Amino acid sequence: MTLNTKFSIITMLMLVIGLGAVFGIFWNGIRENAKTEVIQEARLIAAEAVAVRTYTFNEIRPLLAAQSQNRFLPHTIPAFAAATTQRDLGKSFPGYSYKEAALNPTNPANRATPEEKEIIDSFRNGTAKGDTVISTRDTPQGPLLYVARPIKIGNQDCLTCHSTPAAAPPSMIDIYGPDHGFGWNMNEIIGAQIVTVPLQVPLDRARAAFTKLGGGILLIVIFVAVLVHQLIHFLVVSPVRKMTDLANDIGAGSLAGGEFPAKGHDEMSELARAFNRMRRQFVGGEEVPKEG
Ligand code: HEC
């Protein structure tokens, strides 16, 4: 096997292993980054909904207290305000959604699906780690990321409408009925805020960035590999071949090839000088002047 072939095989092996490892780490990092970005987006949506809830409860409800005596105004309900302000989210940003899912909801539209019930149960029985559950699910629209946080009754005021039908405003019962959304207790986790965010978009973005940067790195590495290959050929392989031919000629008794050109001070030039000294001794046996 020639030196060139050996260098080529070793270079190729190193490139495949090295680049494989680098690209693997790079791709994982870029994917994780995309996921972190999406989780951050979901947290922002959830925090915004909480802000709307608090605003409605603290600012709007007292203002409309008098009007609410005559007719029930869902506009004063924190959950209604949050759901209404977030409802258009999916229209402008497909795949995004916000839901306050409850096991026993006042509004049947908020009833937890079996998957959501599982998450709420994990908050209720303490099997959820921390106060946020993050999961992904594959859907026909692409992978979705779910970020869920528990909804706990932390205010006695909430129980006005969610403890017993008798305690709730009759006008509310007229609209929502007396059969659901009651029996909640102080400090009980009754549901979860569930924000859904599409993972496909940031994943596509990550893939595009990976292809661009990875392609660039690959091109540079191939360019450098070809350059090194050519340099090795020019500086090592080609002189060694010529020297071999000369040595073969001398061995066969022909001195027509002359001396080997020895310029510079690298190892190949030293070898060429040593070769030339050996050739002269072989030719005349006389002392050879030192070259430099
Ligand atoms: C004046 C009555 C009233 C008060 C006070 C009230 N709620 Fe509600 N709540 C409702 C009504 C009515 C709905 C259904 C709104 C809708 O149409 O989506 C609701 C919905 C909810 C929902 C969504 C699930 C469901 O039951 O449909 C949650 C969660 C919730 N409320 C929690 C709370 C919390 C927590 C508080 C206290 C900070 C609170 N509520 C205070 C009347 C009330």
Short mmCIF file of C-alpha atoms and ligand atoms in Angstrom, two decimals:
data_model
loop_
_atom_site.label_atom_id
_atom_site.label_comp_id
_atom_site.label_asym_id
_atom_site.label_seq_id
_atom_site.Cartn_x
_atom_site.Cartn_y
_atom_site.Cartn_z
CA MET A 1 0.00 0.00 0.00
CA THR A 2 1.47 3.40 -0.96
CA LEU A 3 2.04 6.18 1.58
CA ASN A 4 -0.61 8.23 -0.18
CA THR A 5 -3.21 5.47 0.22
CA LYS A 6 -2.27 4.98 3.88
CA PHE A 7 -2.56 8.72 4.61
CA SER A 8 -5.86 8.87 2.71
CA ILE A 9 -7.37 5.95 4.64
CA ILE A 10 -6.21 7.31 8.01
CA THR A 11 -7.45 10.82 7.17
CA MET A 12 -10.82 9.49 6.01
CA LEU A 13 -11.22 7.37 9.16
CA MET A 14 -10.34 10.31 11.40
CA LEU A 15 -12.72 12.56 9.51
CA VAL A 16 -15.63 10.13 9.65
CA ILE A 17 -15.18 9.43 13.40
CA GLY A 18 -14.33 13.02 14.36
CA LEU A 19 -17.02 14.68 12.26
CA GLY A 20 -19.59 12.04 13.30
CA ALA A 21 -18.93 12.82 16.97
CA VAL A 22 -18.91 16.59 16.42
CA PHE A 23 -22.10 16.53 14.34
CA GLY A 24 -23.82 14.24 16.87
CA ILE A 25 -23.03 16.59 19.78
CA PHE A 26 -23.92 19.62 17.65
CA TRP A 27 -27.29 18.21 16.54
CA ASN A 28 -28.24 17.20 20.10
CA GLY A 29 -27.30 20.63 21.38
CA ILE A 30 -29.25 22.45 18.69
CA ARG A 31 -32.35 20.24 19.30
CA GLU A 32 -32.18 20.78 23.05
CA ASN A 33 -31.88 24.48 22.40
CA ALA A 34 -35.02 24.42 20.23
CA LYS A 35 -36.90 22.57 22.99
CA THR A 36 -35.74 25.01 25.68
CA GLU A 37 -36.86 27.88 23.47
CA VAL A 38 -40.32 26.34 23.08
CA ILE A 39 -40.63 25.63 26.81
CA GLN A 40 -39.77 29.26 27.47
CA GLU A 41 -42.49 30.34 25.01
CA ALA A 42 -45.02 28.10 26.78
CA ARG A 43 -44.05 29.49 30.19
CA LEU A 44 -44.52 32.99 28.84
CA ILE A 45 -48.02 32.16 27.57
CA ALA A 46 -48.91 30.60 30.94
CA ALA A 47 -47.54 33.60 32.85
CA GLU A 48 -49.51 35.94 30.61
CA ALA A 49 -52.71 33.99 31.30
CA VAL A 50 -52.04 34.19 35.04
CA ALA A 51 -51.57 37.95 34.70
CA VAL A 52 -54.94 38.22 32.90
CA ARG A 53 -56.55 36.10 35.65
CA THR A 54 -55.13 38.27 38.43
CA TYR A 55 -56.09 41.48 36.63
CA THR A 56 -59.66 40.25 36.13
CA PHE A 57 -60.00 39.09 39.73
CA ASN A 58 -58.44 42.16 41.36
CA GLU A 59 -59.47 44.96 38.98
CA ILE A 60 -62.49 44.01 36.86
CA ARG A 61 -64.55 41.99 39.32
CA PRO A 62 -64.84 44.74 41.98
CA LEU A 63 -65.74 47.28 39.29
CA LEU A 64 -68.58 45.16 37.94
CA ALA A 65 -69.75 43.90 41.34
CA ALA A 66 -72.94 46.02 41.25
CA GLN A 67 -73.90 45.00 37.70
CA SER A 68 -73.19 41.36 38.55
CA GLN A 69 -76.01 41.48 41.14
CA ASN A 70 -78.61 41.82 38.37
CA ARG A 71 -77.09 39.61 35.73
CA PHE A 72 -74.20 37.18 35.73
CA LEU A 73 -71.19 38.62 33.93
CA PRO A 74 -68.68 35.93 32.92
CA HIS A 75 -66.33 38.80 32.00
CA THR A 76 -65.52 39.08 35.71
CA ILE A 77 -64.45 35.42 35.90
CA PRO A 78 -60.65 34.92 35.81
CA ALA A 79 -60.85 31.63 33.88
CA PHE A 80 -63.24 33.13 31.32
CA ALA A 81 -60.98 36.16 30.81
CA ALA A 82 -57.87 33.99 30.38
CA ALA A 83 -59.60 31.57 27.98
CA THR A 84 -61.13 34.43 25.95
CA THR A 85 -57.89 36.40 25.59
CA GLN A 86 -55.94 33.29 24.65
CA ARG A 87 -58.57 31.78 22.34
CA ASP A 88 -57.30 33.46 19.18
CA LEU A 89 -53.80 32.22 19.83
CA GLY A 90 -54.25 29.16 17.58
CA LYS A 91 -55.68 31.31 14.73
CA SER A 92 -52.63 33.55 14.52
CA PHE A 93 -50.17 30.86 15.62
CA PRO A 94 -51.32 27.39 14.52
CA GLY A 95 -50.57 24.67 17.05
CA TYR A 96 -50.54 27.06 20.01
CA SER A 97 -53.32 26.70 22.57
CA TYR A 98 -54.20 27.47 26.17
CA LYS A 99 -56.62 25.59 28.36
CA GLU A 100 -57.61 25.55 32.00
CA ALA A 101 -58.51 21.91 32.22
CA ALA A 102 -60.48 20.81 35.29
CA LEU A 103 -61.62 17.41 36.54
CA ASN A 104 -65.03 18.83 37.49
CA PRO A 105 -65.36 22.01 35.41
CA THR A 106 -67.96 24.77 35.55
CA ASN A 107 -67.83 25.09 31.77
CA PRO A 108 -67.94 21.62 30.14
CA ALA A 109 -65.54 22.88 27.44
CA ASN A 110 -62.88 22.90 30.15
CA ARG A 111 -63.29 19.22 31.05
CA ALA A 112 -59.91 17.48 31.11
CA THR A 113 -59.27 14.91 28.36
CA PRO A 114 -57.96 11.50 29.55
CA GLU A 115 -54.36 12.67 28.90
CA GLU A 116 -54.94 15.94 30.76
CA LYS A 117 -56.60 14.03 33.63
CA GLU A 118 -53.43 11.94 33.96
CA ILE A 119 -51.35 15.11 34.34
CA ILE A 120 -53.77 16.65 36.88
CA ASP A 121 -53.79 13.38 38.87
CA SER A 122 -49.98 13.42 38.95
CA PHE A 123 -50.14 16.91 40.52
CA ARG A 124 -52.84 15.81 42.98
CA ASN A 125 -51.07 12.67 44.19
CA GLY A 126 -47.61 14.25 44.21
CA THR A 127 -46.03 11.98 41.56
CA ALA A 128 -45.27 15.00 39.33
CA LYS A 129 -41.75 16.30 39.82
CA GLY A 130 -41.88 20.01 40.65
CA ASP A 131 -44.74 22.29 39.67
CA THR A 132 -44.43 21.87 35.91
CA VAL A 133 -45.02 18.80 33.76
CA ILE A 134 -43.49 18.93 30.29
CA SER A 135 -44.36 16.28 27.73
CA THR A 136 -44.34 15.87 23.97
CA ARG A 137 -46.89 14.14 21.82
CA ASP A 138 -46.88 13.28 18.11
CA THR A 139 -49.95 14.52 16.27
CA PRO A 140 -50.89 14.63 12.57
CA GLN A 141 -49.85 18.33 12.66
CA GLY A 142 -46.39 17.41 13.96
CA PRO A 143 -44.97 17.02 17.46
CA LEU A 144 -46.57 19.19 20.15
CA LEU A 145 -45.05 20.18 23.45
CA TYR A 146 -47.31 20.35 26.50
CA VAL A 147 -46.39 22.45 29.50
CA ALA A 148 -48.76 21.99 32.42
CA ARG A 149 -48.95 23.73 35.79
CA PRO A 150 -51.39 22.92 38.59
CA ILE A 151 -54.33 25.17 39.43
CA LYS A 152 -54.74 25.27 43.19
CA ILE A 153 -57.51 27.03 45.05
CA GLY A 154 -55.56 29.52 47.13
CA ASN A 155 -58.22 32.14 47.74
CA GLN A 156 -61.36 31.79 49.84
CA ASP A 157 -63.16 34.06 47.35
CA CYS A 158 -62.96 31.36 44.67
CA LEU A 159 -65.21 29.15 46.81
CA THR A 160 -68.10 31.61 46.50
CA CYS A 161 -68.74 30.15 43.09
CA HIS A 162 -67.03 26.77 43.31
CA SER A 163 -68.05 25.27 46.70
CA THR A 164 -71.82 24.64 46.60
CA PRO A 165 -74.56 25.74 44.19
CA ALA A 166 -76.31 27.39 47.17
CA ALA A 167 -73.31 29.69 47.79
CA ALA A 168 -72.96 30.64 44.11
CA PRO A 169 -74.82 33.55 42.50
CA PRO A 170 -78.19 32.22 41.22
CA SER A 171 -77.60 34.03 37.94
CA MET A 172 -74.48 31.89 37.48
CA ILE A 173 -76.47 28.69 38.16
CA ASP A 174 -78.98 29.82 35.52
CA ILE A 175 -76.21 29.76 32.92
CA TYR A 176 -73.92 26.93 34.03
CA GLY A 177 -76.33 24.70 36.03
CA PRO A 178 -75.84 23.24 39.54
CA ASP A 179 -74.26 19.92 38.54
CA HIS A 180 -70.61 20.70 37.90
CA GLY A 181 -67.85 23.09 38.92
CA PHE A 182 -68.69 22.71 42.63
CA GLY A 183 -67.29 20.78 45.59
CA TRP A 184 -63.84 22.35 45.24
CA ASN A 185 -61.89 22.86 48.49
CA MET A 186 -59.34 25.35 49.75
CA ASN A 187 -55.77 24.32 48.72
CA GLU A 188 -57.09 21.60 46.43
CA ILE A 189 -55.57 21.12 42.98
CA ILE A 190 -58.67 21.14 40.81
CA GLY A 191 -57.10 21.27 37.38
CA ALA A 192 -54.14 22.42 35.36
CA GLN A 193 -53.13 25.24 33.07
CA ILE A 194 -52.11 23.48 29.90
CA VAL A 195 -50.19 25.33 27.22
CA THR A 196 -49.57 23.59 23.91
CA VAL A 197 -46.82 24.75 21.60
CA PRO A 198 -45.78 23.21 18.25
CA LEU A 199 -42.30 21.73 18.22
CA GLN A 200 -42.10 21.39 14.44
CA VAL A 201 -41.27 25.04 13.71
CA PRO A 202 -38.23 25.32 16.03
CA LEU A 203 -37.15 21.82 14.98
CA ASP A 204 -37.26 22.87 11.31
CA ARG A 205 -35.30 25.99 12.23
CA ALA A 206 -32.76 23.87 14.11
CA ARG A 207 -32.45 21.51 11.12
CA ALA A 208 -31.88 24.44 8.73
CA ALA A 209 -29.19 25.89 11.02
CA PHE A 210 -27.58 22.46 11.35
CA THR A 211 -27.55 21.90 7.58
CA LYS A 212 -26.06 25.33 6.91
CA LEU A 213 -23.37 25.24 9.57
CA GLY A 214 -22.69 21.49 9.23
CA GLY A 215 -22.42 21.83 5.42
CA GLY A 216 -19.99 24.73 5.83
CA ILE A 217 -17.82 22.77 8.29
CA LEU A 218 -17.87 19.72 6.01
CA LEU A 219 -16.75 21.80 2.99
CA ILE A 220 -13.89 23.38 4.96
CA VAL A 221 -12.77 20.01 6.32
CA ILE A 222 -12.84 18.40 2.84
CA PHE A 223 -10.89 21.35 1.43
CA VAL A 224 -8.25 21.06 4.19
CA ALA A 225 -8.05 17.27 3.76
CA VAL A 226 -7.45 17.61 -0.02
CA LEU A 227 -4.84 20.32 0.63
CA VAL A 228 -2.98 18.18 3.19
CA HIS A 229 -3.14 15.22 0.81
CA GLN A 230 -1.59 17.31 -1.99
CA LEU A 231 1.08 18.73 0.35
CA ILE A 232 2.09 15.25 1.53
CA HIS A 233 2.30 14.14 -2.10
CA PHE A 234 4.38 17.16 -3.09
CA LEU A 235 6.69 17.27 -0.05
CA VAL A 236 7.14 13.57 0.80
CA VAL A 237 5.76 11.04 -1.65
CA SER A 238 7.04 12.56 -4.89
CA PRO A 239 10.69 13.16 -3.64
CA VAL A 240 10.82 9.67 -2.11
CA ARG A 241 9.70 8.15 -5.42
CA LYS A 242 12.37 10.11 -7.34
CA MET A 243 15.03 9.09 -4.83
CA THR A 244 13.99 5.47 -5.15
CA ASP A 245 14.32 5.68 -8.96
CA LEU A 246 17.79 7.26 -8.60
CA ALA A 247 18.89 4.60 -6.09
CA ASN A 248 17.62 1.87 -8.42
CA ASP A 249 19.57 3.41 -11.34
CA ILE A 250 22.77 3.65 -9.26
CA GLY A 251 22.27 0.07 -8.12
CA ALA A 252 22.04 -0.94 -11.79
CA GLY A 253 25.30 0.93 -12.51
CA SER A 254 23.81 4.00 -14.19
CA LEU A 255 24.82 7.43 -12.90
CA ALA A 256 22.92 9.32 -15.62
CA GLY A 257 20.31 10.53 -13.15
CA GLY A 258 22.82 12.92 -11.51
CA GLU A 259 22.47 14.18 -7.95
CA PHE A 260 19.22 14.67 -6.14
CA PRO A 261 18.29 18.41 -5.86
CA ALA A 262 18.55 19.27 -2.15
CA LYS A 263 17.18 22.71 -1.23
CA GLY A 264 16.04 23.87 2.20
CA HIS A 265 16.66 22.45 5.65
CA ASP A 266 13.79 20.09 6.29
CA GLU A 267 14.08 16.31 6.82
CA MET A 268 13.61 15.55 3.11
CA SER A 269 16.47 17.91 2.14
CA GLU A 270 18.72 16.32 4.81
CA LEU A 271 17.87 12.91 3.40
CA ALA A 272 18.65 14.15 -0.14
CA ARG A 273 22.07 15.48 0.99
CA ALA A 274 22.88 12.24 2.77
CA PHE A 275 21.83 10.39 -0.37
CA ASN A 276 24.04 12.59 -2.55
CA ARG A 277 27.04 12.09 -0.20
CA MET A 278 26.50 8.35 -0.35
CA ARG A 279 26.29 8.52 -4.17
CA ARG A 280 29.59 10.47 -4.41
CA GLN A 281 31.38 8.02 -2.15
CA PHE A 282 29.99 5.21 -4.25
CA VAL A 283 31.25 6.93 -7.41
CA GLY A 284 34.75 8.11 -6.36
CA GLY A 285 35.45 7.07 -2.80
CA GLU A 286 36.82 10.58 -2.19
CA GLU A 287 35.95 12.84 0.77
CA VAL A 288 32.80 14.85 -0.02
CA PRO A 289 32.59 18.56 0.86
CA LYS A 290 29.78 19.37 3.34
CA GLU A 291 26.87 21.17 1.72
CA GLY A 292 24.62 23.65 3.48
C1 HEC B 1 -68.24 34.82 40.59
C2 HEC B 1 -68.03 33.38 40.46
C3 HEC B 1 -66.64 32.84 40.35
C4 HEC B 1 -65.55 33.13 41.13
C5 HEC B 1 -65.45 34.07 42.31
C6 HEC B 1 -64.48 32.28 40.62
N1 HEC B 1 -64.92 31.53 39.57
FE1 HEC B 1 -63.86 30.16 38.60
N2 HEC B 1 -65.35 29.98 37.24
C7 HEC B 1 -66.57 30.56 37.34
C8 HEC B 1 -67.32 30.34 36.14
C9 HEC B 1 -68.72 30.83 35.82
C10 HEC B 1 -66.46 29.59 35.30
C11 HEC B 1 -66.74 29.13 33.89
C12 HEC B 1 -66.26 30.23 32.95
C13 HEC B 1 -66.39 29.86 31.48
O1 HEC B 1 -67.48 30.03 30.93
O2 HEC B 1 -65.39 29.42 30.93
C14 HEC B 1 -65.25 29.37 36.04
C15 HEC B 1 -64.18 28.64 35.56
C16 HEC B 1 -63.05 28.35 36.30
C17 HEC B 1 -61.99 27.49 35.86
C18 HEC B 1 -61.90 26.73 34.53
C19 HEC B 1 -62.47 25.36 34.68
C20 HEC B 1 -63.96 25.38 34.81
O3 HEC B 1 -64.42 25.19 35.93
O4 HEC B 1 -64.64 25.62 33.78
C21 HEC B 1 -61.05 27.50 36.84
C22 HEC B 1 -59.75 26.74 36.82
C23 HEC B 1 -61.52 28.38 37.86
N3 HEC B 1 -62.73 28.89 37.51
C24 HEC B 1 -60.82 28.65 38.99
C25 HEC B 1 -61.16 29.69 39.84
C26 HEC B 1 -60.29 30.21 40.86
C27 HEC B 1 -58.91 29.66 41.15
C28 HEC B 1 -60.94 31.24 41.45
C29 HEC B 1 -60.41 32.13 42.52
C30 HEC B 1 -59.23 32.90 42.22
C31 HEC B 1 -62.23 31.34 40.78
N4 HEC B 1 -62.32 30.40 39.82
C32 HEC B 1 -63.20 32.27 41.14
C33 HEC B 1 -67.04 31.30 38.41
C34 HEC B 1 -66.24 31.85 39.38
#
